[in-house]
GROMACS .gro file of C-alpha atoms in nm:
model
  354
    1UNK     CA    1  -3.268  -2.022  -1.608
    2UNK     CA    2  -2.903  -2.057  -1.774
    3UNK     CA    3  -2.668  -1.846  -1.560
    4UNK     CA    4  -2.616  -1.489  -1.699
    5UNK     CA    5  -2.293  -1.449  -1.901
    6UNK     CA    6  -2.081  -1.168  -1.919
    7UNK     CA    7  -1.804  -1.111  -2.098
    8UNK     CA    8  -1.506  -0.950  -1.921
    9UNK     CA    9  -1.255  -0.701  -2.242
   10UNK     CA   10  -0.956  -0.548  -2.217
   11UNK     CA   11  -0.888  -0.363  -2.544
   12UNK     CA   12  -0.609  -0.223  -2.388
   13UNK     CA   13  -0.240  -0.372  -2.393
   14UNK     CA   14  -0.231  -0.259  -1.988
   15UNK     CA   15  -0.458  -0.348  -1.653
   16UNK     CA   16  -0.402  -0.731  -1.738
   17UNK     CA   17  -0.329  -0.771  -1.284
   18UNK     CA   18  -0.687  -0.673  -1.249
   19UNK     CA   19  -0.847  -0.950  -1.445
   20UNK     CA   20  -0.826  -1.246  -1.188
   21UNK     CA   21  -0.989  -1.072  -0.925
   22UNK     CA   22  -1.326  -0.974  -1.198
   23UNK     CA   23  -1.394  -1.364  -1.299
   24UNK     CA   24  -1.379  -1.467  -0.918
   25UNK     CA   25  -1.618  -1.142  -0.842
   26UNK     CA   26  -1.845  -1.287  -1.108
   27UNK     CA   27  -1.774  -1.682  -1.081
   28UNK     CA   28  -1.899  -1.561  -0.725
   29UNK     CA   29  -2.236  -1.429  -0.816
   30UNK     CA   30  -2.311  -1.719  -1.081
   31UNK     CA   31  -2.188  -1.565  -1.357
   32UNK     CA   32  -2.055  -1.724  -1.661
   33UNK     CA   33  -1.726  -1.565  -1.756
   34UNK     CA   34  -1.565  -1.488  -2.132
   35UNK     CA   35  -1.232  -1.323  -2.123
   36UNK     CA   36  -1.119  -1.116  -2.433
   37UNK     CA   37  -0.791  -0.961  -2.396
   38UNK     CA   38  -0.482  -0.897  -2.669
   39UNK     CA   39  -0.231  -1.122  -2.679
   40UNK     CA   40   0.037  -0.916  -2.492
   41UNK     CA   41  -0.204  -0.959  -2.178
   42UNK     CA   42  -0.237  -1.331  -2.236
   43UNK     CA   43   0.136  -1.347  -2.281
   44UNK     CA   44   0.190  -1.262  -1.955
   45UNK     CA   45  -0.016  -1.540  -1.832
   46UNK     CA   46  -0.224  -1.324  -1.595
   47UNK     CA   47  -0.448  -1.600  -1.457
   48UNK     CA   48  -0.123  -1.888  -1.430
   49UNK     CA   49  -0.106  -1.834  -1.025
   50UNK     CA   50  -0.458  -1.794  -0.947
   51UNK     CA   51  -0.637  -2.167  -0.913
   52UNK     CA   52  -1.024  -2.178  -0.936
   53UNK     CA   53  -1.142  -1.946  -1.153
   54UNK     CA   54  -1.364  -2.018  -1.415
   55UNK     CA   55  -1.348  -1.811  -1.748
   56UNK     CA   56  -1.274  -1.917  -2.101
   57UNK     CA   57  -1.010  -1.689  -2.288
   58UNK     CA   58  -1.034  -1.527  -2.582
   59UNK     CA   59  -0.766  -1.321  -2.736
   60UNK     CA   60  -0.823  -1.000  -2.951
   61UNK     CA   61  -0.557  -0.964  -3.222
   62UNK     CA   62  -0.683  -1.308  -3.361
   63UNK     CA   63  -0.830  -1.277  -3.682
   64UNK     CA   64  -1.133  -1.467  -3.594
   65UNK     CA   65  -1.195  -1.350  -3.255
   66UNK     CA   66  -1.235  -0.992  -3.397
   67UNK     CA   67  -1.446  -1.114  -3.693
   68UNK     CA   68  -1.697  -1.261  -3.470
   69UNK     CA   69  -1.716  -0.915  -3.267
   70UNK     CA   70  -1.744  -0.730  -3.579
   71UNK     CA   71  -2.004  -0.944  -3.633
   72UNK     CA   72  -2.211  -0.989  -3.302
   73UNK     CA   73  -2.005  -0.685  -3.086
   74UNK     CA   74  -2.037  -0.856  -2.798
   75UNK     CA   75  -2.535  -0.876  -2.888
   76UNK     CA   76  -2.480  -1.264  -2.742
   77UNK     CA   77  -2.413  -1.123  -2.385
   78UNK     CA   78  -2.597  -1.048  -2.083
   79UNK     CA   79  -2.311  -0.776  -2.016
   80UNK     CA   80  -2.001  -0.661  -2.081
   81UNK     CA   81  -1.741  -0.543  -1.809
   82UNK     CA   82  -1.475  -0.333  -2.013
   83UNK     CA   83  -1.195  -0.374  -1.793
   84UNK     CA   84  -1.095  -0.046  -1.887
   85UNK     CA   85  -1.291   0.226  -2.035
   86UNK     CA   86  -0.949   0.399  -2.063
   87UNK     CA   87  -0.813   0.600  -2.260
   88UNK     CA   88  -1.067   0.820  -2.447
   89UNK     CA   89  -1.078   0.736  -2.793
   90UNK     CA   90  -1.128   0.372  -2.667
   91UNK     CA   91  -1.515   0.567  -2.629
   92UNK     CA   92  -1.597   0.480  -2.983
   93UNK     CA   93  -1.534   0.137  -2.920
   94UNK     CA   94  -1.705   0.072  -2.646
   95UNK     CA   95  -2.038   0.229  -2.766
   96UNK     CA   96  -2.052  -0.018  -3.055
   97UNK     CA   97  -2.097  -0.322  -2.817
   98UNK     CA   98  -2.465  -0.424  -2.843
   99UNK     CA   99  -2.513  -0.506  -2.435
  100UNK     CA  100  -2.571  -0.336  -2.103
  101UNK     CA  101  -2.160  -0.201  -2.004
  102UNK     CA  102  -2.007  -0.155  -1.730
  103UNK     CA  103  -1.684   0.079  -1.807
  104UNK     CA  104  -1.345   0.079  -1.528
  105UNK     CA  105  -1.257   0.385  -1.499
  106UNK     CA  106  -0.905   0.421  -1.390
  107UNK     CA  107  -0.889   0.867  -1.350
  108UNK     CA  108  -1.258   0.896  -1.203
  109UNK     CA  109  -1.170   1.245  -1.190
  110UNK     CA  110  -1.314   1.216  -1.597
  111UNK     CA  111  -1.645   1.180  -1.390
  112UNK     CA  112  -1.629   1.492  -1.283
  113UNK     CA  113  -1.418   1.697  -1.553
  114UNK     CA  114  -1.469   1.531  -1.899
  115UNK     CA  115  -1.799   1.586  -2.073
  116UNK     CA  116  -1.769   1.276  -2.277
  117UNK     CA  117  -1.747   1.045  -2.034
  118UNK     CA  118  -1.993   1.142  -1.873
  119UNK     CA  119  -2.259   1.111  -2.191
  120UNK     CA  120  -2.141   0.846  -2.270
  121UNK     CA  121  -2.247   0.727  -1.924
  122UNK     CA  122  -2.549   0.918  -1.894
  123UNK     CA  123  -2.708   0.592  -2.114
  124UNK     CA  124  -2.942   0.427  -1.925
  125UNK     CA  125  -2.773   0.096  -1.991
  126UNK     CA  126  -2.453   0.153  -1.911
  127UNK     CA  127  -2.277   0.198  -1.559
  128UNK     CA  128  -1.944   0.277  -1.433
  129UNK     CA  129  -1.679   0.156  -1.176
  130UNK     CA  130  -1.382   0.289  -0.954
  131UNK     CA  131  -1.102   0.077  -0.846
  132UNK     CA  132  -1.078   0.181  -0.445
  133UNK     CA  133  -1.328   0.289  -0.193
  134UNK     CA  134  -1.104   0.601  -0.179
  135UNK     CA  135  -1.174   0.709  -0.573
  136UNK     CA  136  -1.530   0.752  -0.519
  137UNK     CA  137  -1.501   0.975  -0.247
  138UNK     CA  138  -1.323   1.254  -0.472
  139UNK     CA  139  -1.597   1.322  -0.691
  140UNK     CA  140  -1.868   1.609  -0.697
  141UNK     CA  141  -2.125   1.318  -0.605
  142UNK     CA  142  -1.914   0.980  -0.469
  143UNK     CA  143  -2.282   0.784  -0.438
  144UNK     CA  144  -2.318   0.734  -0.763
  145UNK     CA  145  -1.964   0.546  -0.831
  146UNK     CA  146  -1.937   0.172  -0.670
  147UNK     CA  147  -1.613   0.067  -0.614
  148UNK     CA  148  -1.412  -0.260  -0.674
  149UNK     CA  149  -1.072  -0.345  -0.521
  150UNK     CA  150  -0.862  -0.598  -0.747
  151UNK     CA  151  -0.708  -0.752  -0.418
  152UNK     CA  152  -0.548  -1.029  -0.717
  153UNK     CA  153  -0.652  -1.372  -0.558
  154UNK     CA  154  -0.282  -1.555  -0.539
  155UNK     CA  155  -0.256  -1.898  -0.360
  156UNK     CA  156  -0.160  -1.798  -0.004
  157UNK     CA  157   0.229  -1.748   0.048
  158UNK     CA  158   0.433  -2.001   0.277
  159UNK     CA  159   0.560  -1.796   0.546
  160UNK     CA  160   0.864  -2.047   0.524
  161UNK     CA  161   0.961  -1.897   0.189
  162UNK     CA  162   0.957  -1.475   0.276
  163UNK     CA  163   1.275  -1.296   0.257
  164UNK     CA  164   1.194  -1.055   0.546
  165UNK     CA  165   1.521  -0.898   0.406
  166UNK     CA  166   1.361  -0.847   0.073
  167UNK     CA  167   1.201  -0.426   0.009
  168UNK     CA  168   0.974  -0.539  -0.382
  169UNK     CA  169   0.916  -0.230  -0.581
  170UNK     CA  170   0.644  -0.349  -0.813
  171UNK     CA  171   0.551  -0.194  -1.170
  172UNK     CA  172   0.712  -0.058  -1.489
  173UNK     CA  173   1.019   0.182  -1.428
  174UNK     CA  174   0.801   0.523  -1.424
  175UNK     CA  175   1.018   0.833  -1.237
  176UNK     CA  176   0.690   1.010  -1.264
  177UNK     CA  177   0.514   0.781  -1.097
  178UNK     CA  178   0.708   0.616  -0.813
  179UNK     CA  179   0.957   0.885  -0.600
  180UNK     CA  180   1.267   0.663  -0.696
  181UNK     CA  181   1.466   0.958  -0.658
  182UNK     CA  182   1.358   0.955  -0.245
  183UNK     CA  183   1.393   0.551  -0.260
  184UNK     CA  184   1.808   0.583  -0.373
  185UNK     CA  185   1.863   0.862  -0.045
  186UNK     CA  186   1.737   0.610   0.136
  187UNK     CA  187   1.914   0.339   0.076
  188UNK     CA  188   2.203   0.552   0.077
  189UNK     CA  189   2.159   0.668   0.413
  190UNK     CA  190   2.098   0.310   0.521
  191UNK     CA  191   2.413   0.182   0.393
  192UNK     CA  192   2.578   0.515   0.519
  193UNK     CA  193   2.457   0.393   0.887
  194UNK     CA  194   2.572   0.039   0.886
  195UNK     CA  195   2.241  -0.109   0.785
  196UNK     CA  196   2.358  -0.338   0.452
  197UNK     CA  197   2.130  -0.644   0.526
  198UNK     CA  198   1.897  -0.608   0.313
  199UNK     CA  199   1.754  -0.559  -0.050
  200UNK     CA  200   1.492  -0.439  -0.273
  201UNK     CA  201   1.369  -0.593  -0.566
  202UNK     CA  202   1.296  -0.373  -0.896
  203UNK     CA  203   1.033  -0.591  -0.969
  204UNK     CA  204   0.953  -0.486  -1.299
  205UNK     CA  205   1.203  -0.474  -1.580
  206UNK     CA  206   1.185  -0.205  -1.790
  207UNK     CA  207   1.507  -0.106  -2.089
  208UNK     CA  208   1.317   0.284  -2.176
  209UNK     CA  209   1.472   0.549  -2.040
  210UNK     CA  210   1.366   0.616  -1.765
  211UNK     CA  211   1.526   0.252  -1.621
  212UNK     CA  212   1.887   0.341  -1.820
  213UNK     CA  213   1.843   0.684  -1.594
  214UNK     CA  214   1.805   0.477  -1.262
  215UNK     CA  215   2.084   0.217  -1.312
  216UNK     CA  216   2.305   0.425  -1.404
  217UNK     CA  217   2.222   0.610  -1.102
  218UNK     CA  218   2.203   0.316  -0.853
  219UNK     CA  219   2.593   0.229  -1.025
  220UNK     CA  220   2.733   0.628  -0.936
  221UNK     CA  221   2.658   0.608  -0.565
  222UNK     CA  222   2.756   0.296  -0.491
  223UNK     CA  223   2.404   0.055  -0.477
  224UNK     CA  224   2.419  -0.181  -0.677
  225UNK     CA  225   2.539  -0.475  -0.462
  226UNK     CA  226   2.173  -0.365  -0.256
  227UNK     CA  227   1.991  -0.348  -0.590
  228UNK     CA  228   1.849  -0.610  -0.811
  229UNK     CA  229   1.720  -0.510  -1.165
  230UNK     CA  230   1.492  -0.670  -1.395
  231UNK     CA  231   1.600  -0.661  -1.806
  232UNK     CA  232   1.218  -0.841  -1.816
  233UNK     CA  233   0.844  -0.754  -1.926
  234UNK     CA  234   0.761  -1.024  -1.655
  235UNK     CA  235   0.509  -1.283  -1.691
  236UNK     CA  236   0.245  -1.192  -1.373
  237UNK     CA  237   0.343  -1.560  -1.232
  238UNK     CA  238   0.692  -1.450  -1.213
  239UNK     CA  239   0.594  -1.086  -1.088
  240UNK     CA  240   0.353  -1.242  -0.805
  241UNK     CA  241   0.622  -1.461  -0.700
  242UNK     CA  242   0.860  -1.217  -0.641
  243UNK     CA  243   0.636  -0.982  -0.425
  244UNK     CA  244   0.553  -1.282  -0.246
  245UNK     CA  245   0.813  -1.399  -0.186
  246UNK     CA  246   0.968  -0.981   0.033
  247UNK     CA  247   0.860  -0.928   0.374
  248UNK     CA  248   0.758  -0.589   0.184
  249UNK     CA  249   0.629  -0.387  -0.090
  250UNK     CA  250   0.687  -0.019  -0.175
  251UNK     CA  251   0.456   0.170  -0.317
  252UNK     CA  252   0.698   0.520  -0.357
  253UNK     CA  253   0.426   0.728  -0.341
  254UNK     CA  254   0.470   1.059  -0.161
  255UNK     CA  255   0.396   1.417  -0.166
  256UNK     CA  256   0.677   1.517  -0.245
  257UNK     CA  257   0.601   1.628  -0.612
  258UNK     CA  258   0.276   1.715  -0.769
  259UNK     CA  259   0.323   1.434  -1.034
  260UNK     CA  260   0.213   1.224  -0.743
  261UNK     CA  261  -0.089   1.364  -0.609
  262UNK     CA  262  -0.379   1.179  -0.850
  263UNK     CA  263  -0.271   0.887  -0.633
  264UNK     CA  264  -0.407   1.052  -0.359
  265UNK     CA  265  -0.688   1.185  -0.517
  266UNK     CA  266  -0.853   0.970  -0.763
  267UNK     CA  267  -0.606   0.720  -0.845
  268UNK     CA  268  -0.481   0.362  -0.742
  269UNK     CA  269  -0.144   0.291  -0.680
  270UNK     CA  270  -0.110  -0.148  -0.801
  271UNK     CA  271   0.164  -0.162  -0.504
  272UNK     CA  272  -0.182  -0.183  -0.281
  273UNK     CA  273  -0.321  -0.381  -0.446
  274UNK     CA  274  -0.059  -0.620  -0.496
  275UNK     CA  275   0.070  -0.656  -0.132
  276UNK     CA  276  -0.284  -0.704   0.016
  277UNK     CA  277  -0.312  -1.002  -0.266
  278UNK     CA  278   0.048  -1.105  -0.213
  279UNK     CA  279   0.063  -1.072   0.261
  280UNK     CA  280   0.372  -0.858   0.151
  281UNK     CA  281   0.415  -0.568   0.405
  282UNK     CA  282   0.306  -0.213   0.255
  283UNK     CA  283   0.572   0.064   0.372
  284UNK     CA  284   0.383   0.382   0.289
  285UNK     CA  285   0.340   0.704   0.309
  286UNK     CA  286   0.156   0.784   0.601
  287UNK     CA  287  -0.131   1.003   0.484
  288UNK     CA  288  -0.180   0.720   0.198
  289UNK     CA  289  -0.228   0.482   0.462
  290UNK     CA  290  -0.467   0.688   0.638
  291UNK     CA  291  -0.673   0.753   0.254
  292UNK     CA  292  -0.688   0.366   0.202
  293UNK     CA  293  -0.754   0.259   0.577
  294UNK     CA  294  -0.432   0.046   0.642
  295UNK     CA  295  -0.268   0.222   0.918
  296UNK     CA  296  -0.311  -0.080   1.170
  297UNK     CA  297  -0.168  -0.304   0.881
  298UNK     CA  298   0.140  -0.117   0.753
  299UNK     CA  299   0.501   0.095   0.821
  300UNK     CA  300   0.384   0.430   0.745
  301UNK     CA  301   0.626   0.714   0.710
  302UNK     CA  302   0.613   1.095   0.641
  303UNK     CA  303   0.774   1.332   0.354
  304UNK     CA  304   1.194   1.235   0.377
  305UNK     CA  305   1.067   0.949   0.609
  306UNK     CA  306   1.194   0.644   0.405
  307UNK     CA  307   1.530   0.544   0.575
  308UNK     CA  308   1.320   0.527   0.916
  309UNK     CA  309   1.067   0.309   0.787
  310UNK     CA  310   1.264   0.075   0.570
  311UNK     CA  311   1.505   0.026   0.939
  312UNK     CA  312   1.183  -0.044   1.099
  313UNK     CA  313   1.084  -0.309   0.844
  314UNK     CA  314   1.405  -0.471   0.903
  315UNK     CA  315   1.363  -0.463   1.269
  316UNK     CA  316   1.022  -0.648   1.322
  317UNK     CA  317   0.946  -0.895   1.555
  318UNK     CA  318   0.807  -1.213   1.426
  319UNK     CA  319   0.565  -1.180   1.621
  320UNK     CA  320   0.484  -0.871   1.499
  321UNK     CA  321   0.532  -0.987   1.130
  322UNK     CA  322   0.231  -1.217   1.148
  323UNK     CA  323  -0.007  -0.998   1.309
  324UNK     CA  324   0.023  -0.731   1.016
  325UNK     CA  325  -0.030  -1.071   0.828
  326UNK     CA  326  -0.324  -1.157   0.958
  327UNK     CA  327  -0.453  -0.801   0.960
  328UNK     CA  328  -0.389  -0.826   0.559
  329UNK     CA  329  -0.539  -1.137   0.544
  330UNK     CA  330  -0.865  -0.955   0.667
  331UNK     CA  331  -0.856  -0.705   0.505
  332UNK     CA  332  -0.809  -0.816   0.188
  333UNK     CA  333  -1.113  -1.072   0.289
  334UNK     CA  334  -1.361  -0.745   0.365
  335UNK     CA  335  -1.236  -0.587   0.015
  336UNK     CA  336  -1.362  -0.857  -0.152
  337UNK     CA  337  -1.671  -0.969   0.069
  338UNK     CA  338  -1.762  -0.495  -0.016
  339UNK     CA  339  -1.655  -0.556  -0.400
  340UNK     CA  340  -1.891  -0.809  -0.403
  341UNK     CA  341  -2.192  -0.629  -0.320
  342UNK     CA  342  -2.079  -0.336  -0.505
  343UNK     CA  343  -2.070  -0.559  -0.833
  344UNK     CA  344  -2.415  -0.690  -0.788
  345UNK     CA  345  -2.526  -0.413  -0.667
  346UNK     CA  346  -2.371  -0.216  -1.034
  347UNK     CA  347  -2.529  -0.511  -1.237
  348UNK     CA  348  -2.860  -0.484  -1.101
  349UNK     CA  349  -2.884  -0.094  -1.148
  350UNK     CA  350  -2.861  -0.232  -1.499
  351UNK     CA  351  -3.181  -0.407  -1.431
  352UNK     CA  352  -3.016  -0.759  -1.473
  353UNK     CA  353  -3.111  -0.903  -1.156
  354UNK     CA  354  -3.175  -0.829  -0.808
   0.00000   0.00000   0.00000
């Protein structure tokens, strides 16, 4: 018969970076995909650096698209994959969809602790999906939840174009999500010890107050020559290119603050997906590396050990870098294979195919 049809829908203006992975996985299962997303995501061009994907794209902010949705509520599709089932007010919109639904839950703890989410996914025609394997193990009943790893399918980077003295911090500057103050301490420590042949690229420019505070601090501490900051929101392509050209990615998640705890339990940090997608080597907290099973392809450090880890990174031999790059490639492939099995499984649970 004809291939199955899926609407991949993102009602929020976040998480555009996970769309390419889902299109790739659905294509691999022989499913035709129509993507529906908001203007700000589409203007950032999430598919620009991801060759070979098969999908159509429609703008949810377009009047005609909205009228069509109101008419049919996606009833013309075999199933809908909601790229975000959060925040909670979105559940009412998702409940109106007239097709079996798979919903991506970014904070999986909601499935244990929130009655609204439990009853929404209690319907036999709806299944939740997590982003990352460690997320499912934090739940009361991990067997109930399948996962996909959004490891951004990008054109492979050319080793010749990599700046091995560059560290990259990906994402909007948000002082509650990453330990930027620990980064400033580490950079200052390296500078004081005479190591200043490196740069830190803060990819994800932001004029919000957090960005202003951080920039001011960088200037006051005399570290501006070691940092590159940006005003933009970036298009995804530019963002991927900058991360790709950096030797190393810094997730900056550690256990110095309770604010970062969710990343050790039921949330993923997109920096790691980015590292796996671009081939940049993660310099990350030891416990996070263990949690993601990345110990053999990351440079790990304990709380307070970031400066030493950055120094280790800068001193890696070419042979060690190549070995880590190879392991990153193998890990990405393994994660995509597992993700494909899991997505096929969740579609099967909806009774759509065996």
